[in-house]
Backbone as JSON, one array per atom type, in Angstrom:
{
  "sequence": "XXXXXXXXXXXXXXXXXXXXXXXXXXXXXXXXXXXXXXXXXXXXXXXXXXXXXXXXXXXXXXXXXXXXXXXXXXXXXXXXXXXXXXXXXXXXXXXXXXXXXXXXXXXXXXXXXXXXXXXXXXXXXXXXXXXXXXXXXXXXXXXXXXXXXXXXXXXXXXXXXXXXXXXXXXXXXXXXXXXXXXXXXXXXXXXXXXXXXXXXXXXXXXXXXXXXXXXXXXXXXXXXXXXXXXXX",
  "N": [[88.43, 74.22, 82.11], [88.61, 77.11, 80.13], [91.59, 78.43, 78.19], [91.93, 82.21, 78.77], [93.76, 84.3, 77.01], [95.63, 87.21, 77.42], [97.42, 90.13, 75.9], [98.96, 92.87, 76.26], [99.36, 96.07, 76.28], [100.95, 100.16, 76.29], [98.41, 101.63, 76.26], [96.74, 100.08, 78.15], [97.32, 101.21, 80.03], [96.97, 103.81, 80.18], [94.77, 105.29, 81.31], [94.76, 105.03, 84.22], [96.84, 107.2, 84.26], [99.16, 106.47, 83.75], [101.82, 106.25, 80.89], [103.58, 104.79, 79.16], [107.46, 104.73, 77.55], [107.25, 103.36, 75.29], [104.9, 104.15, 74.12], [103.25, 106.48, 71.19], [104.75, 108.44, 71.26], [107.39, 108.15, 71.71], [108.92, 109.15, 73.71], [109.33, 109.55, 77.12], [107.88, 111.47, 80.16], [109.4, 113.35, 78.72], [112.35, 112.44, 78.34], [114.66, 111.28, 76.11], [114.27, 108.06, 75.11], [116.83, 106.54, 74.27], [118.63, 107.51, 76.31], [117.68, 106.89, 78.63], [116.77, 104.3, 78.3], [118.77, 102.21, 77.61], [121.83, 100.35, 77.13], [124.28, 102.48, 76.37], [122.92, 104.61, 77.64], [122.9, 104.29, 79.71], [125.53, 103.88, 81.22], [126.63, 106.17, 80.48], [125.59, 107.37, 82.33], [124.95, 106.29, 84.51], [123.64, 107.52, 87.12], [122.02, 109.06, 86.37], [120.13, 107.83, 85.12], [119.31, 106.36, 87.15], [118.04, 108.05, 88.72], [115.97, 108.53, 87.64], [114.47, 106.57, 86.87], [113.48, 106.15, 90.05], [111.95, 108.54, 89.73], [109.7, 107.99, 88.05], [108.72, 104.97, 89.85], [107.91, 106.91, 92.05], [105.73, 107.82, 90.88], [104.11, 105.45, 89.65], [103.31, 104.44, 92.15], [101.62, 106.24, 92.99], [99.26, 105.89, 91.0], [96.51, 104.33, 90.16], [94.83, 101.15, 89.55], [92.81, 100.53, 86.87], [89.48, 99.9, 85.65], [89.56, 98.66, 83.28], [91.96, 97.15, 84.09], [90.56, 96.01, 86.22], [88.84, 94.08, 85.36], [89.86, 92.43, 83.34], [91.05, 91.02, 85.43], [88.63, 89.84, 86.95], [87.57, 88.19, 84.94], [88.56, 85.61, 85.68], [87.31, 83.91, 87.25], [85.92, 82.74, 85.18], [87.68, 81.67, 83.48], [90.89, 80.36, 82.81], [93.07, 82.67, 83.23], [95.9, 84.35, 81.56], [97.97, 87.03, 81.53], [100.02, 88.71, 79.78], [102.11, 90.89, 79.13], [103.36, 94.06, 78.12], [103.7, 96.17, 79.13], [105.48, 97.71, 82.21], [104.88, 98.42, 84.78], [102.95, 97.64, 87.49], [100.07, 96.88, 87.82], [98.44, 95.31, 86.6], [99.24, 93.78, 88.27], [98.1, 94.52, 90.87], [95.64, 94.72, 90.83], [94.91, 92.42, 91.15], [95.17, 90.34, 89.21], [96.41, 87.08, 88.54], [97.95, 85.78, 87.13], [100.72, 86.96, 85.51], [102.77, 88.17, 83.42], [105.57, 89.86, 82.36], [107.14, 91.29, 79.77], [108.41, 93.43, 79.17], [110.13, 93.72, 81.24], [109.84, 94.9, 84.99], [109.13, 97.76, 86.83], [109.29, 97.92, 89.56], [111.16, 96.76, 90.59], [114.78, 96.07, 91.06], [118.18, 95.02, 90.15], [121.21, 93.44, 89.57], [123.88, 94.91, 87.43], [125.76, 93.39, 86.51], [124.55, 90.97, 85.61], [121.73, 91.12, 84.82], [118.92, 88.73, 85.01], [119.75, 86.98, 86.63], [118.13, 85.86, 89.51], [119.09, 86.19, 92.2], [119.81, 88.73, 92.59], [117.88, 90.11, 92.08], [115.8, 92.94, 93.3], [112.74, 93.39, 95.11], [110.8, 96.58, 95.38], [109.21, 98.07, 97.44], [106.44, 100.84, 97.94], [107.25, 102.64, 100.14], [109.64, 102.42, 99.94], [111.13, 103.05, 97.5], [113.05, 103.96, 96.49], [116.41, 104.27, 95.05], [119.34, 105.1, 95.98], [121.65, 106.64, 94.04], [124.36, 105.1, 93.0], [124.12, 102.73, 94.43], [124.8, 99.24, 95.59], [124.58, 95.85, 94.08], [124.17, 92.69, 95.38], [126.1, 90.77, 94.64], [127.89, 93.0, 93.67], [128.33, 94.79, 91.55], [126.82, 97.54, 90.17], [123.46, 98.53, 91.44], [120.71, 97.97, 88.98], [117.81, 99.32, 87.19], [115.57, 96.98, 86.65], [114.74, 96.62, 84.02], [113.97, 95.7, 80.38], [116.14, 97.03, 78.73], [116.49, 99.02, 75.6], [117.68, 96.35, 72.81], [118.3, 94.41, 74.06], [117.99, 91.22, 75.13], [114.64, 89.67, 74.58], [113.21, 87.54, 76.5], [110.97, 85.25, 75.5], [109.97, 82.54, 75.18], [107.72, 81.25, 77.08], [106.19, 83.3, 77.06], [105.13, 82.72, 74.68], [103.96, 80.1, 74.37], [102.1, 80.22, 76.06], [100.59, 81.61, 74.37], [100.13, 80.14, 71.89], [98.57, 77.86, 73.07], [95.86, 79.35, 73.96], [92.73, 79.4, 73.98], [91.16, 81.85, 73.57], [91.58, 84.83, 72.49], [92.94, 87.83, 73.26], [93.82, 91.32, 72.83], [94.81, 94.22, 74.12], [95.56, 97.51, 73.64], [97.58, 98.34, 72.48], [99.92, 98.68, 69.56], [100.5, 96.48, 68.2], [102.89, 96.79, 67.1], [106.09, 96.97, 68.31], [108.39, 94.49, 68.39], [109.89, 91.39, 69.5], [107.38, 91.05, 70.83], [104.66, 91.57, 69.08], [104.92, 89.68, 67.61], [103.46, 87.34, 68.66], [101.16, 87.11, 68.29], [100.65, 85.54, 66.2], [101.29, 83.42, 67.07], [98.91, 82.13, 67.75], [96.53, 79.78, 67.24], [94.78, 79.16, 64.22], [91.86, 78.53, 64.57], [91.52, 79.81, 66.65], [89.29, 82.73, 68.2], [89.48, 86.03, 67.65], [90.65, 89.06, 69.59], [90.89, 92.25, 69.54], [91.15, 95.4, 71.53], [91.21, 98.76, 71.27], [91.16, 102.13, 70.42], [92.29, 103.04, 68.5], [92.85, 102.21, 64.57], [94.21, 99.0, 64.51], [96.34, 96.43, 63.16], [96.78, 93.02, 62.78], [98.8, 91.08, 62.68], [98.93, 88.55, 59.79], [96.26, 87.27, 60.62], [92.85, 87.35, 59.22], [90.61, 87.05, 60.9], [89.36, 88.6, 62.85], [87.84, 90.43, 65.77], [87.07, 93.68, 66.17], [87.37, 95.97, 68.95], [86.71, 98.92, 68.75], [87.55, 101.01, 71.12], [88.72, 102.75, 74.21], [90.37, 100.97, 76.78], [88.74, 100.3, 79.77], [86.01, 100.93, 78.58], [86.05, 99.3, 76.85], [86.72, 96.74, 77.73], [84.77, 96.29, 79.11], [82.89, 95.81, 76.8], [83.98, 93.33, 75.84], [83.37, 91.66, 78.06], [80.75, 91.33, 77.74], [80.81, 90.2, 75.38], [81.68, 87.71, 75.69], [80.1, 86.76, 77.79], [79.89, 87.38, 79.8], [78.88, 88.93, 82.15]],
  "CA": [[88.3, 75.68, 82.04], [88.67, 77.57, 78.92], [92.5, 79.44, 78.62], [91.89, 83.35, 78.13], [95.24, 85.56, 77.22], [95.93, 88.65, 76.79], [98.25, 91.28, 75.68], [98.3, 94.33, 77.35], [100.43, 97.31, 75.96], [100.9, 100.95, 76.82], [96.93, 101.69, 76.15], [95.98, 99.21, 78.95], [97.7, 102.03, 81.66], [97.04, 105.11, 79.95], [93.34, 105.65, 81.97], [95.76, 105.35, 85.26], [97.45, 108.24, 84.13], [100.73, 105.94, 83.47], [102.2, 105.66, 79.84], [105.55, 104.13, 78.76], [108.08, 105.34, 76.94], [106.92, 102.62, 73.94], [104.31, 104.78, 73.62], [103.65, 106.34, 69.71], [105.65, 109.78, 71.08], [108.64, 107.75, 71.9], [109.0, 109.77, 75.02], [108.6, 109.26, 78.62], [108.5, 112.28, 80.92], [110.11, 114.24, 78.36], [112.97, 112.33, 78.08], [114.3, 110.4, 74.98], [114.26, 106.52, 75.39], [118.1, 106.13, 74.34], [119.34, 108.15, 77.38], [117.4, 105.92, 79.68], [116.47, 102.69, 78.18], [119.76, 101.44, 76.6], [123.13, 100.51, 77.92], [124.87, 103.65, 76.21], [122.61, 105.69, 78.56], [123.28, 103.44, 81.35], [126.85, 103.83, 80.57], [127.48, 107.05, 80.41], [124.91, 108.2, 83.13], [124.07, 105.51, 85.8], [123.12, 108.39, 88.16], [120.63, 110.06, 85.86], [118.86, 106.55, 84.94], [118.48, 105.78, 88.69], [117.16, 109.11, 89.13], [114.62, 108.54, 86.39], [113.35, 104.68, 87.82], [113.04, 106.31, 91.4], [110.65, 109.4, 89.96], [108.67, 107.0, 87.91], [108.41, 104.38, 90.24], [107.33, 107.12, 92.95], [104.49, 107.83, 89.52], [103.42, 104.34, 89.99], [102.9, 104.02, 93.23], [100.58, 107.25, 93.69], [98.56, 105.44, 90.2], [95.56, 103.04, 90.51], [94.53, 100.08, 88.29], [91.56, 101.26, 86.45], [88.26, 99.35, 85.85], [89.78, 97.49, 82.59], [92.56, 95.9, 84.79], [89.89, 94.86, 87.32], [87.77, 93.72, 84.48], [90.56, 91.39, 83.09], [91.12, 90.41, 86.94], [87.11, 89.08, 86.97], [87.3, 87.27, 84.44], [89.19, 84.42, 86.09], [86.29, 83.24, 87.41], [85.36, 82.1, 84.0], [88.89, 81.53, 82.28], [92.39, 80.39, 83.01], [93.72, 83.91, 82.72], [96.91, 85.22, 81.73], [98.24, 88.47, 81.18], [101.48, 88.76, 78.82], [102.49, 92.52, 79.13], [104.32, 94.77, 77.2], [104.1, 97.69, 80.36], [106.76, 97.54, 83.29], [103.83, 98.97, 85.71], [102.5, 96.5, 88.53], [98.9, 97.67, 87.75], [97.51, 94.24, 86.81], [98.79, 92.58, 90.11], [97.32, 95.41, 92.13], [94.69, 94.59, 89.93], [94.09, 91.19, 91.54], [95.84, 89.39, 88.42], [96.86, 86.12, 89.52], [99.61, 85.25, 86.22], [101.29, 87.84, 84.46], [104.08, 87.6, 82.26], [106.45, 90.81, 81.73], [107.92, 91.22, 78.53], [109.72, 94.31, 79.14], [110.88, 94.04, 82.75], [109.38, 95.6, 86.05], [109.68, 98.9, 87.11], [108.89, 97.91, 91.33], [112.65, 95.5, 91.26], [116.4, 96.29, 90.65], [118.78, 93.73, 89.61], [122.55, 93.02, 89.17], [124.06, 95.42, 86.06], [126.64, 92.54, 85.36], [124.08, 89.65, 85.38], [120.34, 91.44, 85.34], [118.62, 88.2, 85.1], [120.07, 86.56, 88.15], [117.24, 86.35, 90.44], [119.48, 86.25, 93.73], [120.45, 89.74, 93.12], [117.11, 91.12, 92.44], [114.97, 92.92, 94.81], [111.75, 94.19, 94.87], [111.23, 97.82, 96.05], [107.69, 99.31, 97.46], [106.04, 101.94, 97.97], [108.02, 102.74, 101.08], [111.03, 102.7, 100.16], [110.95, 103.26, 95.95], [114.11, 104.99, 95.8], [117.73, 103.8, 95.14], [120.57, 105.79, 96.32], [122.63, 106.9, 93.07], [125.91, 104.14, 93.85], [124.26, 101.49, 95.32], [125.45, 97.87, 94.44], [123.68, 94.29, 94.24], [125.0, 91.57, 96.16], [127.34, 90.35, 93.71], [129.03, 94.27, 93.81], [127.92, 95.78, 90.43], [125.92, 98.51, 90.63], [122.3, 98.4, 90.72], [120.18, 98.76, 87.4], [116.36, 99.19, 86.83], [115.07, 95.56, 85.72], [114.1, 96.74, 82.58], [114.73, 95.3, 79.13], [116.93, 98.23, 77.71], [116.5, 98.61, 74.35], [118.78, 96.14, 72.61], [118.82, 93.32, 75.37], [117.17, 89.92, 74.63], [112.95, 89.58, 75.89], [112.45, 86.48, 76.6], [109.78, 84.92, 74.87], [109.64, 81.16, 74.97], [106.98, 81.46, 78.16], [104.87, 84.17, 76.37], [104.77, 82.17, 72.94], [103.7, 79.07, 74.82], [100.91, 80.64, 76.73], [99.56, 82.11, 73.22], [99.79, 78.69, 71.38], [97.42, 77.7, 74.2], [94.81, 80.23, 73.93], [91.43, 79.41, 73.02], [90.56, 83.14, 73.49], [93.48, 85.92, 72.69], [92.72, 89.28, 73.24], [95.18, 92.5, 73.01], [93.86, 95.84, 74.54], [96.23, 99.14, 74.0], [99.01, 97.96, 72.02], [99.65, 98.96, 67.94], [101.19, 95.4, 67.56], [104.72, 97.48, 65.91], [106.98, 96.24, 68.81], [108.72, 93.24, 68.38], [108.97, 90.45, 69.44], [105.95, 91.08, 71.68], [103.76, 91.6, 67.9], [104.77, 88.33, 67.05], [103.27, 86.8, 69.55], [99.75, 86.81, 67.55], [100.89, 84.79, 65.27], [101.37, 81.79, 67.58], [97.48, 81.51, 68.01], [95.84, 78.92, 66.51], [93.58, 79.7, 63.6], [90.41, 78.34, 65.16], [91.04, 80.9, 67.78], [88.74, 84.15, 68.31], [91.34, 87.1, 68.44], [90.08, 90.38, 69.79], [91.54, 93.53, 69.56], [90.43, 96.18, 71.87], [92.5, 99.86, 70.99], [90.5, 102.92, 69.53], [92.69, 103.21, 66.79], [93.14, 100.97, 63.87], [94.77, 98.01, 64.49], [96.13, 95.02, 62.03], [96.95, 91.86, 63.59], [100.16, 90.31, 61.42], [98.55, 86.89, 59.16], [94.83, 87.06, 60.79], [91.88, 88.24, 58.88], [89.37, 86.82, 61.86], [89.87, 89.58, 64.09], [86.95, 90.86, 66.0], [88.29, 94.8, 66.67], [86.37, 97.15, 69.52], [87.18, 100.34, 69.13], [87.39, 102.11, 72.48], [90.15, 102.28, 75.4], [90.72, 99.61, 77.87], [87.69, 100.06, 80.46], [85.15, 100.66, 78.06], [86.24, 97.83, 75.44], [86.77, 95.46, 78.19], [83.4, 95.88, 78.94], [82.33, 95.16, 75.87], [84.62, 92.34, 75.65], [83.2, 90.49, 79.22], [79.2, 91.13, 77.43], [80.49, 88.89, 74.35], [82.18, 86.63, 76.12], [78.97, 86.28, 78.38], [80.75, 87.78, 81.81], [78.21, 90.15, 82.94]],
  "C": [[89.08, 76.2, 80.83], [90.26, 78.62, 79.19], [91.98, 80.78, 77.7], [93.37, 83.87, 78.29], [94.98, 86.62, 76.5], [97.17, 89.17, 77.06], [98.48, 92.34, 75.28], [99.64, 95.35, 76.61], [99.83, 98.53, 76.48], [99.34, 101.5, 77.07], [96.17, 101.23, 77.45], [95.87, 100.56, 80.46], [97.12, 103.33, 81.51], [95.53, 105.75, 80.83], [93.84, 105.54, 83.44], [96.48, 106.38, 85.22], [98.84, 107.59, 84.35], [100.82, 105.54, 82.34], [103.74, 105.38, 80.61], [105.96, 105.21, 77.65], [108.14, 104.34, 75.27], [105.71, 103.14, 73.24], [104.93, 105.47, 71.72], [104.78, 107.56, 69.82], [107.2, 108.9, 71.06], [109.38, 108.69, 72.67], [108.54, 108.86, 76.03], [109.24, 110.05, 79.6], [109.68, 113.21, 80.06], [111.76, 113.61, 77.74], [114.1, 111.27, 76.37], [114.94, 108.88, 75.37], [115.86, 106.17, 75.45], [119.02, 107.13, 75.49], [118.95, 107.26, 78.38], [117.02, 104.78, 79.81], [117.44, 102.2, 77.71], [121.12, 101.21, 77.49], [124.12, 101.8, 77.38], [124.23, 104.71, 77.03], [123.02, 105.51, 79.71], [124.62, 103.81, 81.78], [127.48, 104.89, 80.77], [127.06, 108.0, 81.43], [124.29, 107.82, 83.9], [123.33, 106.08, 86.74], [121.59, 109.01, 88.08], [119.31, 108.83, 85.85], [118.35, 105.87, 86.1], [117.68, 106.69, 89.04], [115.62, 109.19, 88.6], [113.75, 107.8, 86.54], [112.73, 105.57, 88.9], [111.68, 107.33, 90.89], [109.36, 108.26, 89.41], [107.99, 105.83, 88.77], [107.29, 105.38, 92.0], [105.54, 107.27, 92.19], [103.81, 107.01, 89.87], [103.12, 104.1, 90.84], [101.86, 105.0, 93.9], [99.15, 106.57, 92.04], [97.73, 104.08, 90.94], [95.3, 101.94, 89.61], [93.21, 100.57, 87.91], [90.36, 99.64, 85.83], [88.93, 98.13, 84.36], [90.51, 96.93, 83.05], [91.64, 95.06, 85.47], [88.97, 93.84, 86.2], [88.31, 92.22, 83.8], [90.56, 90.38, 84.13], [89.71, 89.48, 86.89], [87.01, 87.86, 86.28], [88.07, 85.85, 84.44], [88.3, 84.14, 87.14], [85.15, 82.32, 86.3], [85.98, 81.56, 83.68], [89.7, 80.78, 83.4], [92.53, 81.05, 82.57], [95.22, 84.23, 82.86], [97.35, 85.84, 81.41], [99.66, 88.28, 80.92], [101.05, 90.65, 78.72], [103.69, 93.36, 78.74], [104.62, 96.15, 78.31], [105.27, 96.91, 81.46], [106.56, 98.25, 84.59], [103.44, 97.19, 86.74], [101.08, 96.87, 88.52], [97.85, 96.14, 87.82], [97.82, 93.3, 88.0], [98.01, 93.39, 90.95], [95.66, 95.37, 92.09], [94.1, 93.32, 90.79], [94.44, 89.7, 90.42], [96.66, 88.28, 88.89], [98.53, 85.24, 88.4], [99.57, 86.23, 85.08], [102.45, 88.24, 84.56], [104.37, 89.32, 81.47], [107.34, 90.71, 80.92], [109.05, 92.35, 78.72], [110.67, 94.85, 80.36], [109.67, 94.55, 83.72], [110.42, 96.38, 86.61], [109.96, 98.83, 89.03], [110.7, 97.26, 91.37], [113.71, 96.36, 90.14], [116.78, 95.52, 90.76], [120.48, 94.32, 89.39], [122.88, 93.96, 87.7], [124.67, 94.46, 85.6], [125.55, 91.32, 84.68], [122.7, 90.24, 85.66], [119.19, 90.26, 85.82], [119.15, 86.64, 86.47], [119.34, 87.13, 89.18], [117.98, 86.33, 92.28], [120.03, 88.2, 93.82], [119.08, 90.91, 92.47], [116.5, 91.64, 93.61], [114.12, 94.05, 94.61], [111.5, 95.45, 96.24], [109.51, 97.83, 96.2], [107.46, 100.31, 97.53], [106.63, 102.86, 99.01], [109.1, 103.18, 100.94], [111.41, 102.11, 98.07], [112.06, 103.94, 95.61], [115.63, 104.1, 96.11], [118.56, 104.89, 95.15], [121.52, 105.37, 95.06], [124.45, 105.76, 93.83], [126.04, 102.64, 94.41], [124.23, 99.98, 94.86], [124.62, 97.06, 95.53], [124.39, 93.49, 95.07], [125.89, 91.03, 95.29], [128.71, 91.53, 93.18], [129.03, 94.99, 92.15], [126.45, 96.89, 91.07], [124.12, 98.18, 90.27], [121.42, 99.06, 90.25], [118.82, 98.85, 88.06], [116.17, 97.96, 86.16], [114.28, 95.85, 84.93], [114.78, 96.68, 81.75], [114.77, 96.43, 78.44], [116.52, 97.69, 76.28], [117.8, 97.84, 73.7], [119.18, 95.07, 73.3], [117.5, 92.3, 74.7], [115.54, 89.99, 75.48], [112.94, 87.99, 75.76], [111.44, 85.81, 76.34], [109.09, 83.69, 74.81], [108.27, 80.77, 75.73], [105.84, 82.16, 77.51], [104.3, 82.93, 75.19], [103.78, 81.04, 73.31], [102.2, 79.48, 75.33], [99.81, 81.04, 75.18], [99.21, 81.13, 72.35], [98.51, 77.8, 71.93], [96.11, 77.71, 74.13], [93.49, 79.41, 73.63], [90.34, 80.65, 73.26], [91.95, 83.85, 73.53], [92.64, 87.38, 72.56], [93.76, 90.14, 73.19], [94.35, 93.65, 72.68], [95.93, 96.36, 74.43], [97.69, 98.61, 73.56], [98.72, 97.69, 70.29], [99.98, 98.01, 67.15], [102.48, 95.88, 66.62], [105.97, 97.12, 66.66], [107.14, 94.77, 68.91], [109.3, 92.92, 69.11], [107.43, 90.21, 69.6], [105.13, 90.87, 70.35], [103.74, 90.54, 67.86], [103.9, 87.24, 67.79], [101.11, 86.54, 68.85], [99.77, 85.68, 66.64], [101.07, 82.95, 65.71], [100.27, 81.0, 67.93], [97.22, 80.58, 67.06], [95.0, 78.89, 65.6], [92.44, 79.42, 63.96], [90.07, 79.52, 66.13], [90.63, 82.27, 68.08], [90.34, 85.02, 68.99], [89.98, 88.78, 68.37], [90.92, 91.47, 69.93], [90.37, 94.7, 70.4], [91.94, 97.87, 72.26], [91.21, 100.62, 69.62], [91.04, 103.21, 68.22], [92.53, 101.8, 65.66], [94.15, 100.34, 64.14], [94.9, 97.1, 63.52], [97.16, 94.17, 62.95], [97.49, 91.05, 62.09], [98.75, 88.6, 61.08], [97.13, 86.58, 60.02], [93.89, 87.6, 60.25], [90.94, 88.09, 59.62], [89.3, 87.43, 62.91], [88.68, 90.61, 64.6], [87.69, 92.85, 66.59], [87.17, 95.88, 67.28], [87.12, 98.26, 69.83], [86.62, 101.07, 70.46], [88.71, 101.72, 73.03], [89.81, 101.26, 76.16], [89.76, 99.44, 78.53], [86.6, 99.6, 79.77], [85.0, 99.36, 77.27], [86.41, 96.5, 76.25], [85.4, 95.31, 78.47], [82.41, 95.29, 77.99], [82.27, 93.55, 75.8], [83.95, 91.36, 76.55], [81.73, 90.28, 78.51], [79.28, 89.88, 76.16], [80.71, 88.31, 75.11], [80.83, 86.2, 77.56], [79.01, 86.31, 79.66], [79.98, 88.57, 82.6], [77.41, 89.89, 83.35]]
}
């Protein structure tokens, strides 16, 4: 079975009525990114940045996955699919996505402030119960954060890079390729390998000139995308 990947940026959510704050405003909800994505916001205002996870995460949980998540979802009946994501939404598991790979954290789990990546002191939150009480500490007795990669904190990449080396189909819906590392991550394809871009604007894809590029948003362009690829 043939591996398909993709990578999914803010574009992929925006037909859910959920952006990020990597969006091109460099907002989210009004607020500006270094108050709530960074450890100097964290820092000087743990209260406000829990306040800020809990509304968003209540955001996400009244949002649906829209017809290009399910569309990606389908096509693992054709592929080995996996989804490398630049959002911090749960859209493509709700989606039916069976491997996908967060680059910039998840917004559903809280984690350890001293040690975020210590999986004994995360813990995933639902829809139920989406809210953290301003104060409240991890099992190890730091307070707990939002498991999201603040700006400024290492992404992990070795896992993504690997999966894109892989490929023998790469796609990337709704993402301007300008955040890094995540951008780089084109670059690890293989030149034999079809690269698709699906994002109404112009896109350039770092060191590829073989770049098939469908202009539209996420539903429509995935549609496109399943008619080449012979999914329909």
């Amino acid at each position: 079975m043939k591996k398909l990947v993709f990578l999914t940026g803010a574009g992929m959510s925006v037909e859910s009525g959920f952006k990020t704050f990597r969006g091109s405003d460099g907002l989210w909800e009004n607020y500006p990114v270094e108050q709530v994505a960074s450890h100097e916001g964290w820092n000087a205002d743990p209260e406000l940045v829990t306040g800020f996870y809990n509304m968003l995460r209540k955001k996400l949980y009244g949002a649906q996955p829209n017809e290009g998540h399910r569309l990606i979802q389908s096509l693992e009946r054709m592929y080995d699919v996996t989804v490398i994501t630049q959002n911090v939404d749960n859209l493509h598991e709700r989606a039916g996505s069976s491997k996908v790979i967060h680059l910039h954290g998840e917004l559903t789990k809280v984690c350890s402030s001293r040690d975020p990546d210590d999986p004994r002191w995360q813990v995933e939150l639902g829809p139920d119960n989406c809210e953290v009480k301003p104060g409240t500490r991890a099992g190890d007795g730091s307070l707990l954060r939002p498991f999201i990669v603040f700006f400024g904190e290492a992404v992990p990449m070795i896992s993504a890079a690997e999966q894109a080396s892989q490929a023998d189909v790469f796609v990337i819906v709704g993402t301007s390729l300008n955040v890094y590392p995540a951008a780089g991550l084109v670059q690890y394809v293989r030149p034999s390998v079809p690269v698709y871009i699906i994002d109404p604007e112009p896109v350039t894809a770092p060191s590829r000139r073989d770049v098939t590029h469908i202009a539209k948003g996420a539903s429509e362009g995935m549609k496109e995308l399943c008619g080449l690829l012979g999914a329909v």
